[in-house]
Short mmCIF file of C-alpha atoms and ligand atoms in Angstrom, two decimals:
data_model
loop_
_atom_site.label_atom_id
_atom_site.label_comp_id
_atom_site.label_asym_id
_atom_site.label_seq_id
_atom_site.Cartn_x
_atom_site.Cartn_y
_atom_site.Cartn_z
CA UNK A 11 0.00 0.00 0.00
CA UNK A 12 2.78 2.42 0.92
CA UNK A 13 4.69 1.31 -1.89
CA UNK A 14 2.07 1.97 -4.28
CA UNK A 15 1.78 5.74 -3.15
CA UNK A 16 4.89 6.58 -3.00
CA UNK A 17 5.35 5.23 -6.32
CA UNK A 18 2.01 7.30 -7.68
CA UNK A 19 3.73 10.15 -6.15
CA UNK A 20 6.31 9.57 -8.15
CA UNK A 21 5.00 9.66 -10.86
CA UNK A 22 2.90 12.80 -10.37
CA UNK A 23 6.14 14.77 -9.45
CA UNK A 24 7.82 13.13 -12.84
CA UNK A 25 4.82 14.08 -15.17
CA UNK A 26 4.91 17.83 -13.32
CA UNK A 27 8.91 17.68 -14.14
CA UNK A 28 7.76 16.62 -17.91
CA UNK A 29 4.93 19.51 -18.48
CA UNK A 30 7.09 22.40 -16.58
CA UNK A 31 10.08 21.08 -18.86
CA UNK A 32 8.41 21.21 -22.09
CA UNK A 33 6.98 24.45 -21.14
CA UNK A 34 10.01 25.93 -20.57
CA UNK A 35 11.26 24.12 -23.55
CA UNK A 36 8.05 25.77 -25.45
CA UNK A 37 8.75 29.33 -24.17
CA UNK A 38 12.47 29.35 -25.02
CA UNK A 39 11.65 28.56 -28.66
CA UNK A 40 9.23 31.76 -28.80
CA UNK A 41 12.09 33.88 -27.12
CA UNK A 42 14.13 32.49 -29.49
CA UNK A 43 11.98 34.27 -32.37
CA UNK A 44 10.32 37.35 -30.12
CA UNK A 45 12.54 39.76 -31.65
CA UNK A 46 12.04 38.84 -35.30
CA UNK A 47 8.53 38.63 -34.43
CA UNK A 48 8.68 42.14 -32.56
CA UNK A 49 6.86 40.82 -30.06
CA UNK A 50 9.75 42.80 -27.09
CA UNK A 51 8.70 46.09 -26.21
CA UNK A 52 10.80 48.96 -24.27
CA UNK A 53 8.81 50.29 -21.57
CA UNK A 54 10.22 53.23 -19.77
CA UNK A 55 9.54 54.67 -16.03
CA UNK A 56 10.48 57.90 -15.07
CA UNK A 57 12.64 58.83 -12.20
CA UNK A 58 12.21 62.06 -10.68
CA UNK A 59 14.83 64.31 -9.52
CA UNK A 60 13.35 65.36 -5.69
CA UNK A 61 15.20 68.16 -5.27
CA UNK A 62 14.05 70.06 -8.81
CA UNK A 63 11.38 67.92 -8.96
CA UNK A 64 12.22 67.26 -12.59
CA UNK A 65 12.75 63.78 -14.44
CA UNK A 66 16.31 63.14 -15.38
CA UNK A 67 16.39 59.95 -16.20
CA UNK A 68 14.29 57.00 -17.63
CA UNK A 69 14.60 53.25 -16.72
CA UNK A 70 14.10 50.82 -19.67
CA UNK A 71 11.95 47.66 -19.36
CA UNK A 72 12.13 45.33 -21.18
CA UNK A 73 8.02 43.83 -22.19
CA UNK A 74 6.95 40.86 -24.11
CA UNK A 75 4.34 40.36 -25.40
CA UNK A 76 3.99 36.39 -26.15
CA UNK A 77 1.18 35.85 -29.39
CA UNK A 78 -0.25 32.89 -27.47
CA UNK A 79 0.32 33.29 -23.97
CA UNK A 80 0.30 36.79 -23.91
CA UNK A 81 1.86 39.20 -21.79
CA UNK A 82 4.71 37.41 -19.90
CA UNK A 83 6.58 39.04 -17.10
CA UNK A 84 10.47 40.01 -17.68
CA UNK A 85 10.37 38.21 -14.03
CA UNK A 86 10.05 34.91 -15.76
CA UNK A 87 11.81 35.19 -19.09
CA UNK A 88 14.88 37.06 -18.30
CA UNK A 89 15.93 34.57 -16.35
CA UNK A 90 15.08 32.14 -18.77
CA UNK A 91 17.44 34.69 -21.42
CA UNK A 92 19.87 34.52 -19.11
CA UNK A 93 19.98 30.62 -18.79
CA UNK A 94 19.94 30.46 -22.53
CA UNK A 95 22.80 33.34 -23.47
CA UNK A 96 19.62 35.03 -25.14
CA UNK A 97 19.78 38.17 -23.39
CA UNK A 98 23.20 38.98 -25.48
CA UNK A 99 21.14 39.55 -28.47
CA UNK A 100 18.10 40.79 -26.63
CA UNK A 101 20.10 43.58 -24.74
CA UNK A 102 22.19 44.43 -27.53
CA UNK A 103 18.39 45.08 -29.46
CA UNK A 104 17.19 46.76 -26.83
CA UNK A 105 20.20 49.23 -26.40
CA UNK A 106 19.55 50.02 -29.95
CA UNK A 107 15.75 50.61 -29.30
CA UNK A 108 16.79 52.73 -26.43
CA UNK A 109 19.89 54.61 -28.31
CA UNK A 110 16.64 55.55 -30.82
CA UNK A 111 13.97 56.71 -27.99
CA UNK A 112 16.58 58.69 -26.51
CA UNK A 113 17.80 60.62 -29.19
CA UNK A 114 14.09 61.38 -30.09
CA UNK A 115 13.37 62.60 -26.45
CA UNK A 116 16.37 64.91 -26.82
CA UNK A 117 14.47 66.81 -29.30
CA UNK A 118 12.55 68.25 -26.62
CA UNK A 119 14.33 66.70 -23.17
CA UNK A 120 17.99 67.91 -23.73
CA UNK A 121 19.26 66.34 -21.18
CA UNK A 122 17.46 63.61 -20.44
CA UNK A 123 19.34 59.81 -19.70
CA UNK A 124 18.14 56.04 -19.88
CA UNK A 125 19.12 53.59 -17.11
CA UNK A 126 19.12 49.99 -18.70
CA UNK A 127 19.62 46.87 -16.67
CA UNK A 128 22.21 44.80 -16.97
CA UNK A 129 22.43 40.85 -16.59
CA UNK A 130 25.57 38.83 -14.83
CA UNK A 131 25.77 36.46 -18.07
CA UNK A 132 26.75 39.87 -20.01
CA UNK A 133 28.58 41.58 -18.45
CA UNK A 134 31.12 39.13 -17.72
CA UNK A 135 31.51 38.40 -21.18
CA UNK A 136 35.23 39.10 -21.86
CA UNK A 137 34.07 42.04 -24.43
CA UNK A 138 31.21 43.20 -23.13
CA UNK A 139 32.34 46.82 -22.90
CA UNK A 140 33.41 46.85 -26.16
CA UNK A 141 29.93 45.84 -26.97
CA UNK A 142 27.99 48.43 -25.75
CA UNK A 143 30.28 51.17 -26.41
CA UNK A 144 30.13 50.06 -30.11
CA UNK A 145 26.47 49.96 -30.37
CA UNK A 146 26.01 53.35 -28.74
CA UNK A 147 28.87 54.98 -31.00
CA UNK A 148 27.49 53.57 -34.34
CA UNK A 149 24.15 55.34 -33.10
CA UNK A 150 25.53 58.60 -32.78
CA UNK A 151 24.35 58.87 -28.65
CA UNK A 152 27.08 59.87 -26.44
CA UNK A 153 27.80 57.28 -23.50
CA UNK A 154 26.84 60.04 -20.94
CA UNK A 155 23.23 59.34 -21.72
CA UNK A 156 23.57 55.61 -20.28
CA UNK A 157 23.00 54.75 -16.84
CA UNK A 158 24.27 50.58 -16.77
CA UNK A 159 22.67 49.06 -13.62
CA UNK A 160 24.05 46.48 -12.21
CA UNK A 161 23.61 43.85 -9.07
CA UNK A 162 25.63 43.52 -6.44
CA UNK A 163 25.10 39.75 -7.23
CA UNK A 164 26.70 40.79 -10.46
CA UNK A 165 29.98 42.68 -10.05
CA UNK A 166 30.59 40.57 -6.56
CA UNK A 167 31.79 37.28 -7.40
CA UNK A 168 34.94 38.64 -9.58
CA UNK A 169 35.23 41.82 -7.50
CA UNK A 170 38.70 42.69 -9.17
CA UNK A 171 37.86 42.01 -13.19
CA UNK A 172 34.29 44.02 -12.45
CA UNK A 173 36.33 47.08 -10.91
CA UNK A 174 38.35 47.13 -14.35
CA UNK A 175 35.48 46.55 -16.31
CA UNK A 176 33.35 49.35 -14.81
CA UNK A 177 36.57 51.64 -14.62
CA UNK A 178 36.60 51.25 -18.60
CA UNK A 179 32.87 52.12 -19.04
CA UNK A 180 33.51 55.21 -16.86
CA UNK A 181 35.99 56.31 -19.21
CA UNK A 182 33.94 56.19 -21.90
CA UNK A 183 31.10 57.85 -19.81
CA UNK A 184 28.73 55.81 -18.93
CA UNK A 185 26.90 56.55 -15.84
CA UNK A 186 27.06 53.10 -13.46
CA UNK A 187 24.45 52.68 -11.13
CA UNK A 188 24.05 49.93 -8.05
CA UNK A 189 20.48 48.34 -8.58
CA UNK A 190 18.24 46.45 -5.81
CA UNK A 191 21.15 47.55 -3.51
CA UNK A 192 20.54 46.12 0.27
CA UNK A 193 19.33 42.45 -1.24
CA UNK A 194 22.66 40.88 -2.06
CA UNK A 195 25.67 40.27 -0.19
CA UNK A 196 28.16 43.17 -0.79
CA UNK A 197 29.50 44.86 2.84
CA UNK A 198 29.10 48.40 2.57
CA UNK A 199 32.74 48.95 2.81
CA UNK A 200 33.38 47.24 -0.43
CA UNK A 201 30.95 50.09 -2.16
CA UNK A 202 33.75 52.44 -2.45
CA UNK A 203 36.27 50.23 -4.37
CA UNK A 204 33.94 50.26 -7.45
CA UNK A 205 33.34 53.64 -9.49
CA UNK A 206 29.98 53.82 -9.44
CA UNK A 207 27.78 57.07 -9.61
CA UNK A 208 24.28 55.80 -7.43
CA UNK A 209 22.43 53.57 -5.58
CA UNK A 210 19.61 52.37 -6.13
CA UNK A 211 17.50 51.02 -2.75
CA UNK A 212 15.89 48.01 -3.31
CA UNK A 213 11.81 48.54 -3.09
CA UNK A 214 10.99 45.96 -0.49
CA UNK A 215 13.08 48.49 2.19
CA UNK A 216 10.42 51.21 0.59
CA UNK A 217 7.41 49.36 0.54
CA UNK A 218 8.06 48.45 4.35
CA UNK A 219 8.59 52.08 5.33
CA UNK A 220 6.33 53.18 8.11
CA UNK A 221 8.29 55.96 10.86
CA UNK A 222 8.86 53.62 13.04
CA UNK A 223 9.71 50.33 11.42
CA UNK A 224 13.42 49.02 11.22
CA UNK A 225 13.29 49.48 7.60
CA UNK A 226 13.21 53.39 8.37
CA UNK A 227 16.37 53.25 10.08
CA UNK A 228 18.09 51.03 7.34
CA UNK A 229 16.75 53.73 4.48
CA UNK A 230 17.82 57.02 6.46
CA UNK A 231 21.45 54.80 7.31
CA UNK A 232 21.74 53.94 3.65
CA UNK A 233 20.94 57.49 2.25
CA UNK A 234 23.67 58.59 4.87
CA UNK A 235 26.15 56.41 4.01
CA UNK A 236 25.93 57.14 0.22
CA UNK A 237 26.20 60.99 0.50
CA UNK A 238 29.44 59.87 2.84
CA UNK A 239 30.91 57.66 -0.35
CA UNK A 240 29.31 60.94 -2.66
CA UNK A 241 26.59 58.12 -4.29
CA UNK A 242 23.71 59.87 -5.17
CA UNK A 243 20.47 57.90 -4.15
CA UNK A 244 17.15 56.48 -6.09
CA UNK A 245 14.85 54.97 -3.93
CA UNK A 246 12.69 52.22 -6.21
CA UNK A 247 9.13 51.00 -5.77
CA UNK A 248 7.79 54.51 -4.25
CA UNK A 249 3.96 54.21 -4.12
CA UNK A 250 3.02 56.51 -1.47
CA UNK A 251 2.95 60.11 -0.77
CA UNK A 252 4.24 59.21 2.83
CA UNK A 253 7.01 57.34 1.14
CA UNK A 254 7.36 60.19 -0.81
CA UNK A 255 7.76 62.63 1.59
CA UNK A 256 9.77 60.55 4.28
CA UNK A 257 12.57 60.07 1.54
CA UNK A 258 12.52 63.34 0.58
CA UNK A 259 13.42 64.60 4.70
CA UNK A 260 15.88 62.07 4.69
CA UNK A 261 17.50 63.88 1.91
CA UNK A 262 17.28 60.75 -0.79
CA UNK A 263 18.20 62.51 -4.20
CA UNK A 264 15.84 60.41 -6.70
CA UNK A 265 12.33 58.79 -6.82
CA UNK A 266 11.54 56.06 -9.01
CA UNK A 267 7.53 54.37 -8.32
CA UNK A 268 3.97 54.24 -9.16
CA UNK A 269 3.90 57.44 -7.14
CA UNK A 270 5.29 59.14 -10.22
CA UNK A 271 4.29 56.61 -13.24
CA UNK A 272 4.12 52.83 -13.90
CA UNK A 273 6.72 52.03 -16.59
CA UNK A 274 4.96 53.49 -20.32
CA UNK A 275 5.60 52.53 -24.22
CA UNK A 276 7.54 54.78 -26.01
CA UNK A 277 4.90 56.60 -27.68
CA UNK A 278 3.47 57.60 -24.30
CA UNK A 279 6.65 58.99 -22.89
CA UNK A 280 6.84 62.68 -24.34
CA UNK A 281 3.60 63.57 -23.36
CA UNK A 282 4.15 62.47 -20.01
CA UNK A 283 7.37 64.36 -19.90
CA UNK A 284 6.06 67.56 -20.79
CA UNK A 285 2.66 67.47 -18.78
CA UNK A 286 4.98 66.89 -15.74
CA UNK A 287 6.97 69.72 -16.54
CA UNK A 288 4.14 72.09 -17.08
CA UNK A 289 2.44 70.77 -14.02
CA UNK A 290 5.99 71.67 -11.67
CA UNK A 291 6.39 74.85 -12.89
P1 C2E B 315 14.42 46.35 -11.67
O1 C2E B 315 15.51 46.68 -12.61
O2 C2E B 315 14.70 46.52 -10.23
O3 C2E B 315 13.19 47.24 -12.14
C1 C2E B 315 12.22 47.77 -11.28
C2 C2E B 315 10.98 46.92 -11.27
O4 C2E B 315 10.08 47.42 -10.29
C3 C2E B 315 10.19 46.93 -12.58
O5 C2E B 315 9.54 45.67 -12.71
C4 C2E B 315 9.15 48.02 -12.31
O6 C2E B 315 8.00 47.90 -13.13
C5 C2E B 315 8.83 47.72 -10.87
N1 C2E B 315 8.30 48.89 -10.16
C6 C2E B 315 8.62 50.19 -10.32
N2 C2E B 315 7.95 50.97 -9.47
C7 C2E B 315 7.17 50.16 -8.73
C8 C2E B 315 6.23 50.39 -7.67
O7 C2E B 315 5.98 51.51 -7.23
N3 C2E B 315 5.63 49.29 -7.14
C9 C2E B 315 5.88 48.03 -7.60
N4 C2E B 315 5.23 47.03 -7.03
N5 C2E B 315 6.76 47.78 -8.61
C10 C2E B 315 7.39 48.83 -9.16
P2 C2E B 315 9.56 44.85 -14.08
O8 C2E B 315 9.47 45.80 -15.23
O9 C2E B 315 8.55 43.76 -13.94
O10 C2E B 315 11.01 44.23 -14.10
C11 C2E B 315 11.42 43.34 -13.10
C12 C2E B 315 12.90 43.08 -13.18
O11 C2E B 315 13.20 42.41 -14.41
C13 C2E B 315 13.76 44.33 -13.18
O12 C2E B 315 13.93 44.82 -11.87
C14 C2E B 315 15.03 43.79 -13.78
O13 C2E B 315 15.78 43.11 -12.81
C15 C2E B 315 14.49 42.78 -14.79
N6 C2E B 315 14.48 43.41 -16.12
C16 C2E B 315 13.50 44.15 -16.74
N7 C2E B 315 13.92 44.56 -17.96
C17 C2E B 315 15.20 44.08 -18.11
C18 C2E B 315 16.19 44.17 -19.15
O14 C2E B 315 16.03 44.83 -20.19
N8 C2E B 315 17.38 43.50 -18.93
C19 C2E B 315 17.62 42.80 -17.78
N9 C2E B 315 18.80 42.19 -17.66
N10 C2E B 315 16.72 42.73 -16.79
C20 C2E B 315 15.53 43.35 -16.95
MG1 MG B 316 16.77 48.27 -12.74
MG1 MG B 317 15.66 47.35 -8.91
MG1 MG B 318 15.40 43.68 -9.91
#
């Protein structure tokens, strides 16, 4: 009897395995053709400068829209890119998408810069600066323009080839920026070995602010201990106007949530841009 369920068991678990394999198997072979297909979108989500109140920079999103499944979440298929070496080609694209948008938005947003995430599999490709200089030279957008954000998961493990790596893209120009800091493993004293130019707080510290909560303390202490290192700050996933204002007091340069705007398509972007700045002024 006990044999027989364990073996049914089994056999469930196996025939899960089977499905959740072929699915994957399934959903690699559409990212395979989703650019061809244009079925990748860049969204964008504005970050707001909180001291001027203006929006400086832009984070790219990456969006798919899958013909049968339909929208999947870049939660579940970048990883999958990642596993598969497909997010070379798809962040090389989407560079190129973004190297487009942001010379358009310069026609009326001067000085306006895109923040595009970058995965581990990349960037430790021996030539990956090379890469992304390349493709942002043979578009005619200076390097300034680029905010790379990285993981501390991702410039960890090889500490000393990611400090000449990121050294390299600062040369260039590009603007380096810390992403979902506070959720990996890096001690704050190792921030100041690599030349990066902000931080960006990781949104479950944000979404757990209340005045009195730990997570308070840990904001205000990270904020602190930027400005000490000369970081400047972006505090992700801000939803509320208490949020909003708490950062703000504690002096956090940069506000990136729902607050402001959900991420956008392209074509939504410039009116967005310039109702905002009408609305500050
Ligand atoms: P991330 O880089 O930390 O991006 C911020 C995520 O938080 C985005 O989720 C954004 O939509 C979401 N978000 C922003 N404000 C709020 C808010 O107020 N509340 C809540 N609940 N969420 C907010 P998204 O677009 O689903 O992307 C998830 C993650 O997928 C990104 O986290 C990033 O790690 C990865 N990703 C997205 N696009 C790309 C890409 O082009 N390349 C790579 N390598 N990774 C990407
Ligand atoms: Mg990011
Ligand atoms: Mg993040
Ligand atoms: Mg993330």
């Amino acid at each position: 009897q006990k044999a027989k369920e364990s073996g049914r068991n089994r056999f469930e678990l196996y025939t899960a395995k089977l499905d959740y394999q072929s699915e994957v198997v399934t959903l690699e072979n559409h990212l395979r053709k989703a650019i061809e297909r244009n079925e990748l979108h860049v969204y964008y989500q504005p970050i707001v400068n909180m001291k001027t109140k203006k929006i400086e920079v832009i984070e790219a999103l990456l969006r798919w829209n899958q013909s049968n499944i339909g929208f999947v979440s870049p939660v579940q298929f970048i990883p999958l890119a990642e596993e598969t070496g497909l997010i070379v080609p798809i962040t090389k694209w989407l560079l190129e998408q973004t190297c487009i948008h942001i010379k358009a938005i310069h026609s009326f947003a001067p000085h306006m810069k895109v923040g595009v995430n970058i995965s581990a599999v990349h960037f430790q490709q021996d030539d990956f600066v090379e890469q992304v200089s390349h493709i942002v030279k043979a578009n005619n957008v200076h390097p300034r323009f680029f905010k790379f954000e990285l993981t501390e998961s991702t410039i960890m493990p090889n500490a000393e080839e990611s400090v000449q790596k990121l050294v390299q893209l600062k040369q260039y120009g590009f603007k380096l920026a810390i992403d979902d800091f506070g959720t990996g493993f890096s001690s704050l004293s190792y921030l100041h070995r690599f030349p990066i130019d902000v931080l960006k707080i990781d949104q479950s510290f944000i979404r757990r602010l209340s005045l009195y909560s730990d997570d308070a303390t840990i904001v205000s202490t990270i904020i602190m201990m930027a400005h000490n290192l000369h970081l400047a700050v972006v505090a992700e996933g801000v939803e509320t106007e208490q949020q909003y204002a708490f950062l703000k007091a504690q002096r956090c340069d940069f506000a990136q949530g729902y607050y402001i705007s959900k991420p956008m398509p392209f074509n939504e972007l410039q009116s967005f841009i310039q109702e905002w700045d009408g609305y500050i002024k």
